[in-house]
Short mmCIF file of C-alpha atoms in Angstrom, two decimals:
data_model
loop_
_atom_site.label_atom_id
_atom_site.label_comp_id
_atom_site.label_asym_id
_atom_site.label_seq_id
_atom_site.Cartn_x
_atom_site.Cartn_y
_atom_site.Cartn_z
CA UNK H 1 36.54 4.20 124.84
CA UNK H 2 36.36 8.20 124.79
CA UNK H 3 34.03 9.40 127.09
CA UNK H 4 32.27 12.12 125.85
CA UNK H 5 31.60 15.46 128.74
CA UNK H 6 28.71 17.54 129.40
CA UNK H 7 27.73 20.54 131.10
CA UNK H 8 24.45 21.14 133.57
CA UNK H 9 24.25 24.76 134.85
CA UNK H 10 21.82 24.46 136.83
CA UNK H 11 20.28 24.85 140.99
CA UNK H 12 20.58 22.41 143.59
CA UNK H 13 17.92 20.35 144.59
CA UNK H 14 18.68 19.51 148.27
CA UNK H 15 16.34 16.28 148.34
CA UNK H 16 18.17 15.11 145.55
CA UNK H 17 15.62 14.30 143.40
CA UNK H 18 15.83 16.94 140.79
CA UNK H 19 18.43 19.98 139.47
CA UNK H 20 21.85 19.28 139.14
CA UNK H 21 21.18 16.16 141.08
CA UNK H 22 19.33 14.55 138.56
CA UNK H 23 21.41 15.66 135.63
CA UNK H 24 24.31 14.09 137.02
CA UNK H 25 22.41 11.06 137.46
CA UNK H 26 21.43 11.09 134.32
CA UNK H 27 24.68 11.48 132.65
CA UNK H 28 26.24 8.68 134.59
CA UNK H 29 23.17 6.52 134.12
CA UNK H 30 24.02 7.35 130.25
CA UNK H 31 27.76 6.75 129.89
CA UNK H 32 29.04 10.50 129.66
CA UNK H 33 30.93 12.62 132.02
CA UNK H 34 29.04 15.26 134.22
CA UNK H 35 30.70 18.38 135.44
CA UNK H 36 27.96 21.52 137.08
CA UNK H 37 28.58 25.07 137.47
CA UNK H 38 25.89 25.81 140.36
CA UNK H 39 23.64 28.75 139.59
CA UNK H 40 21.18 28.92 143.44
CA UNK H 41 20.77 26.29 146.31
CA UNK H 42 16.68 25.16 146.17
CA UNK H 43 15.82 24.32 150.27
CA UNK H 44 12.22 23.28 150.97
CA UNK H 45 10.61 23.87 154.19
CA UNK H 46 9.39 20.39 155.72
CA UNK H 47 7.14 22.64 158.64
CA UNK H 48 5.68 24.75 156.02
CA UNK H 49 4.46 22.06 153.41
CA UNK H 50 7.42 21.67 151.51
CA UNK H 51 7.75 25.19 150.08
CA UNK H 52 10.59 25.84 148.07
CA UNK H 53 13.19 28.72 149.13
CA UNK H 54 15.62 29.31 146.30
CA UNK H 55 19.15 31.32 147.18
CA UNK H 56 21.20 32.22 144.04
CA UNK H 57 25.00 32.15 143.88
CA UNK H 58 27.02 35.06 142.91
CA UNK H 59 27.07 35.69 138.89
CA UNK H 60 30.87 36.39 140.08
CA UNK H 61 31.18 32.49 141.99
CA UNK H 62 29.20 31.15 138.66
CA UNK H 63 31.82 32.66 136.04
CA UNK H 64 33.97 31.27 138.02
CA UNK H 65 32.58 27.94 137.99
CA UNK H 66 32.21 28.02 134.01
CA UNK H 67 35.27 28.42 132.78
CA UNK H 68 36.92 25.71 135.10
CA UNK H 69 34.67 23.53 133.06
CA UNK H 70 35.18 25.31 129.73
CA UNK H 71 38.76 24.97 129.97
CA UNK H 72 38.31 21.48 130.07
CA UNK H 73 36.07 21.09 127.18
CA UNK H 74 32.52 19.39 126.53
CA UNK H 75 30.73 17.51 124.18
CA UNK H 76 27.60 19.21 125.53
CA UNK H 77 25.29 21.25 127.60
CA UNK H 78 22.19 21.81 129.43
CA UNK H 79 21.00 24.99 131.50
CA UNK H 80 18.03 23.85 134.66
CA UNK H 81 17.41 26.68 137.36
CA UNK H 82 18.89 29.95 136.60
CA UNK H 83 17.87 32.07 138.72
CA UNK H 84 17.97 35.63 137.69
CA UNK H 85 18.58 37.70 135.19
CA UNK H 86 22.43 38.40 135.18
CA UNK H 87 23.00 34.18 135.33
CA UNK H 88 20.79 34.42 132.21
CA UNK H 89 23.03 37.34 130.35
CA UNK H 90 26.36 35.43 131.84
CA UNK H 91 25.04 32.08 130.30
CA UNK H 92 24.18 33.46 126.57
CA UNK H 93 27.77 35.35 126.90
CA UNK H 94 29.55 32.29 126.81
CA UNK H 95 27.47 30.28 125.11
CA UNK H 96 28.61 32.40 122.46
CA UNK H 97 32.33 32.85 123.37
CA UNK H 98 33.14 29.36 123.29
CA UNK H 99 30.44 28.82 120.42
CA UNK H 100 29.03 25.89 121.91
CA UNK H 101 26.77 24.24 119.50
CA UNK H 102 25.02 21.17 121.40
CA UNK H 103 22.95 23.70 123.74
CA UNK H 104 19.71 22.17 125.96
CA UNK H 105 17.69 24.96 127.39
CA UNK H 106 15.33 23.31 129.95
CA UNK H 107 13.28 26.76 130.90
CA UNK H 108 12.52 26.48 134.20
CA UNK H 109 10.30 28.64 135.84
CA UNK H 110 8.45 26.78 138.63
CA UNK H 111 9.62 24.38 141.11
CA UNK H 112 7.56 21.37 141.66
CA UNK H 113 4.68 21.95 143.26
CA UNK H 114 4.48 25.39 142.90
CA UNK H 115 2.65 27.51 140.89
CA UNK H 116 3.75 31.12 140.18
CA UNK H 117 6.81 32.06 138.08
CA UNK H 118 10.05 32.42 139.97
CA UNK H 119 10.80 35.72 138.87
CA UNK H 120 8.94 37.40 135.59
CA UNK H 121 12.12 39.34 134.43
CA UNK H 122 13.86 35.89 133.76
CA UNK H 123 11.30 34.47 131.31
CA UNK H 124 11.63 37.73 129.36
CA UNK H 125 15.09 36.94 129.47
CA UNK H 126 14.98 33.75 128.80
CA UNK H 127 12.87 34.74 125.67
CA UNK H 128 15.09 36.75 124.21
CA UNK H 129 18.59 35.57 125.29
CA UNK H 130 18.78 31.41 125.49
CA UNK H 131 15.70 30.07 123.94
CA UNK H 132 17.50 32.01 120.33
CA UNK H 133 20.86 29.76 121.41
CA UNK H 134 18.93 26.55 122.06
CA UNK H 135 19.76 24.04 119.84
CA UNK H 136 16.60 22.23 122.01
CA UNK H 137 14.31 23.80 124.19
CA UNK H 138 12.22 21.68 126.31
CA UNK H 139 9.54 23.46 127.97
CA UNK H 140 6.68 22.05 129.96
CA UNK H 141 2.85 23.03 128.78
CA UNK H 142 3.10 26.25 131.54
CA UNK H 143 6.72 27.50 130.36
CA UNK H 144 5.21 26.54 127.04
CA UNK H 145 2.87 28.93 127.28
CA UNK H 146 5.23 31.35 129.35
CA UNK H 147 7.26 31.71 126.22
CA UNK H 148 5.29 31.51 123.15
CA UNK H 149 3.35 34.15 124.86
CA UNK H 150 -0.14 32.48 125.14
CA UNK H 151 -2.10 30.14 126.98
CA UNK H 152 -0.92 27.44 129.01
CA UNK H 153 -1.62 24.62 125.95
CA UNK H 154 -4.03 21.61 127.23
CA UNK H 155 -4.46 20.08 123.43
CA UNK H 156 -2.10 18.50 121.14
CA UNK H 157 -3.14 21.28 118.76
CA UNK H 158 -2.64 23.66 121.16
CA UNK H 159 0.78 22.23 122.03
CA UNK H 160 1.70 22.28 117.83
CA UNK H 161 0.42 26.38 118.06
CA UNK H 162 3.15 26.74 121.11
CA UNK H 163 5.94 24.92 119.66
CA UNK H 164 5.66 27.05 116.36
CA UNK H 165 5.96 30.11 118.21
CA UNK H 166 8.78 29.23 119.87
CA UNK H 167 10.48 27.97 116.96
CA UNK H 168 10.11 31.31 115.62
CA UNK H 169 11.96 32.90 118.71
CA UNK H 170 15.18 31.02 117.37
CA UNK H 171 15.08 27.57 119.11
CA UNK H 172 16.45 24.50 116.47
CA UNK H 173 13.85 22.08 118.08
CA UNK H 174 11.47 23.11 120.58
CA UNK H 175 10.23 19.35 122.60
CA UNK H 176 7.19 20.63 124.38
CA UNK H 177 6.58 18.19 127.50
CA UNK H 178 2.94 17.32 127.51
CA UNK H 179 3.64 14.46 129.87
CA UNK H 180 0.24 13.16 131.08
CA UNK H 181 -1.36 16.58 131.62
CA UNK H 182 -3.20 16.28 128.51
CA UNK H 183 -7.10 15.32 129.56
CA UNK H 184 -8.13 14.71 126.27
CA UNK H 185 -5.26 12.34 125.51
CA UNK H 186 -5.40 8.32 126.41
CA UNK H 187 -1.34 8.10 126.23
CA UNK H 188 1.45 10.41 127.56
CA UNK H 189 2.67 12.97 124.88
CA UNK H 190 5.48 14.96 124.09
CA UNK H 191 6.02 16.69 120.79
CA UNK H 192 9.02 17.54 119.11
CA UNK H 193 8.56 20.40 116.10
CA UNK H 194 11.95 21.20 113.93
CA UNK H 195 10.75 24.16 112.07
CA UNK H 196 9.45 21.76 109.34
CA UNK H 197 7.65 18.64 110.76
CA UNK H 198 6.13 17.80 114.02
CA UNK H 199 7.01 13.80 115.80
CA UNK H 200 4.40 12.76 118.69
CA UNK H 201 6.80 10.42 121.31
CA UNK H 202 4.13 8.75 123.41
CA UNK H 203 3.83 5.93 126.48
CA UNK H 204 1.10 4.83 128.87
CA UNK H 205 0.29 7.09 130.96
CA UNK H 206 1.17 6.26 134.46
CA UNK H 207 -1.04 6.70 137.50
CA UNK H 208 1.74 8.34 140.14
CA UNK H 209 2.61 11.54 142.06
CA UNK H 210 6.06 10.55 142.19
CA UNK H 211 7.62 12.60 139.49
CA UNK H 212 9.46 15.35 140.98
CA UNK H 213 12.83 15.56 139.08
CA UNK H 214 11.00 14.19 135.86
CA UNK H 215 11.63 17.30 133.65
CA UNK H 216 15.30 17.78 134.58
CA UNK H 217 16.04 13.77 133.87
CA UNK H 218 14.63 14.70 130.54
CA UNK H 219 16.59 17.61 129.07
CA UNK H 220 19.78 16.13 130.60
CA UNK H 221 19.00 12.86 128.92
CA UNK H 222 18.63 14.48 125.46
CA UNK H 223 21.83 16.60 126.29
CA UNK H 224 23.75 12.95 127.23
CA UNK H 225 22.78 11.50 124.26
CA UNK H 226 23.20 14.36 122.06
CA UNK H 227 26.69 14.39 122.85
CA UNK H 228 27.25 10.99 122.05
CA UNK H 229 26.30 12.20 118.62
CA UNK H 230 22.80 11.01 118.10
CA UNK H 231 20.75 12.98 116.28
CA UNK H 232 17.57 15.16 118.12
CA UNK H 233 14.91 11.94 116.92
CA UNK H 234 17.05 9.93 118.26
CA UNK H 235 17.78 11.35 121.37
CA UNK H 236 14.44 12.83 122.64
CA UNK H 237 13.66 9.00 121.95
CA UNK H 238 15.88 7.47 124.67
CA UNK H 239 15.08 10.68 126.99
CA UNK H 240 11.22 9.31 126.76
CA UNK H 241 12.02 5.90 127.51
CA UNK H 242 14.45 7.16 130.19
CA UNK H 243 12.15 9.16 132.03
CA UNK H 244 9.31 6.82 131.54
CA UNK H 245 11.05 3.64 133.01
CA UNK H 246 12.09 6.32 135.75
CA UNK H 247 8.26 7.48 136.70
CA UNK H 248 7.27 3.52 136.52
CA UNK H 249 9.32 2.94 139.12
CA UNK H 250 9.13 6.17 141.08
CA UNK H 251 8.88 6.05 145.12
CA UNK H 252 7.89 7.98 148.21
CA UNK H 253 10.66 9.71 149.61
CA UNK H 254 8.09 12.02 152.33
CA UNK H 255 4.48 12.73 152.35
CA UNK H 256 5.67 15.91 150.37
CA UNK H 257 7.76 14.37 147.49
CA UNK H 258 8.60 11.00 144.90
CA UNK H 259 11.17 11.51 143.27
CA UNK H 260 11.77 9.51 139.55
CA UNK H 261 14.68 6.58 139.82
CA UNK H 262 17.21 7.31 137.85
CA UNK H 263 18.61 3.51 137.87
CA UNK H 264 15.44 2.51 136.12
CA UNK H 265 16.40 2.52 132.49
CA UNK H 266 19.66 0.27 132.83
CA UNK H 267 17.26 -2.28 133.72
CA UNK H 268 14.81 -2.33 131.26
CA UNK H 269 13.85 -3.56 127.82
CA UNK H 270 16.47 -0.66 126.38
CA UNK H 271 19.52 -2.13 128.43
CA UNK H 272 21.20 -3.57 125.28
CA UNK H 273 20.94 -0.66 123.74
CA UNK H 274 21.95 1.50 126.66
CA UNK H 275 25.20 -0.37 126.90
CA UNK H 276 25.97 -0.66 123.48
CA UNK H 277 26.16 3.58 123.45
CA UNK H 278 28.15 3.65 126.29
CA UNK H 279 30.97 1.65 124.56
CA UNK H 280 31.11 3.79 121.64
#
């Protein structure tokens, strides 16, 4: 059995429940080998209602951290938190030195719960340097919006206008996460456009607070399985059911946060399935 290895550059999510935390979880969960190159530490303050405080590593410590991993080789990769504007310049630069192909930009630009963008410059950046290398590039509606340079989308329509946009900044596939933000939508919706068709993944919506970690667990499941050689379809497919499953059986972890269960899917309806791809 050859285990296949992927990448998360990504911030650390001290609670656990999301960042590098959950990609790792996600890859193991998956049957491929996780290795992180750590781009900030995320700290939330339990006597000032959770608020995030994010401290970014040295681009010097991060370069560092990349090519012990490149010199190993992967099968993959995903970007989470980056932080600032020379991690996003250091990221593109290698993406194209060691021409890695199976590239998962997951833009973040807001930690859960929060609601302004972590630092402007870094969207533009992201814009112009890793969204044109993304082989997939899953925003949520906001960084949606962020990057396609409109509205925050609350339509499916409005969610097809985004995806188009950013398509046309470079990305291969653009999976915009409509999740169950949509009001005028019964089901939850995410939509995957490839520059020549658009493909609606849905599930029942689920009535729960405990998501933190949800977007994370998504890119890095489409990364996992994307290494394994499945084919975008297939693996935004397993990423919804992966997540999903993981929301349904989300829990409290403080009054502030619920993080998703990563252990979720290997005990669903998919488990065949899920164990058939991790003996390939």
């Amino acid at each position: 059995m050859t285990i296949k290895k992927v990448m998360t550059i990504a911030g650390s999510d001290t609670s656990g429940g999301a960042g590098l935390q959950a990609d790792l979880k996600t890859f193991q969960e998956l049957g491929v080998y996780g290795m992180n190159a750590l781009t900030c530490i995320v700290t939330m303050d339990p006597k000032d209602n959770w608020h995030h405080n994010v401290f970014p590593i040295d681009v010097d410590i991060l370069e560092k951290q990349l090519e012990t991993i490149l010199s190993v080789g992967i099968n993959g990769m995903k970007t989470g938190m980056l932080g600032t504007v020379e991690i996003i310049e250091l990221v593109a630069r290698k993406i194209d030195e060691h021409k890695l192909e199976r590239v998962v930009i997951d833009p973040v630009m807001v930690c859960k719960g929060e609601d302004e963008v972590l630092n402007p410059e870094t969207a533009d950046a992201m814009r112009e340097l890793l969204v044109p290398r993304a082989f997939v590039v899953t925003p949520n509606l906001f960084e949606a919006g962020q990057l396609a340079g409109m509205k925050t989308p609350h339509t499916l329509e409005e969610m097809k206008q985004a995806a188009v946009k950013i398509h046309d900044l470079g990305a291969k596939n653009v999976l915009i996460k409509g999740g169950s933000k949509l009001q005028t939508e019964e089901k939850s919706l995410d939509l995957l456009y490839d520059g020549k068709e658009f493909r609606v993944y849905e599930s029942e919506k689920i009535d729960t607070t405990f998501t933190h970690g949800a977007g994370c667990t998504n890119s890095a499941a489409i990364a996992a399985e994307l290494a394994k050689g499945k084919s975008v379809y297939e693996a935004v497919e397993v990423s919804k059911a992966f997540v999903s499953a993981g929301i349904q059986q989300g829990f409290r972890l403080n009054e502030f946060v619920g993080p998703t269960w990563h252990g979720a899917y290997r005990n669903s309806e998919s488990v065949t399935e899920y164990c058939d791809d991790c003996n390939e």
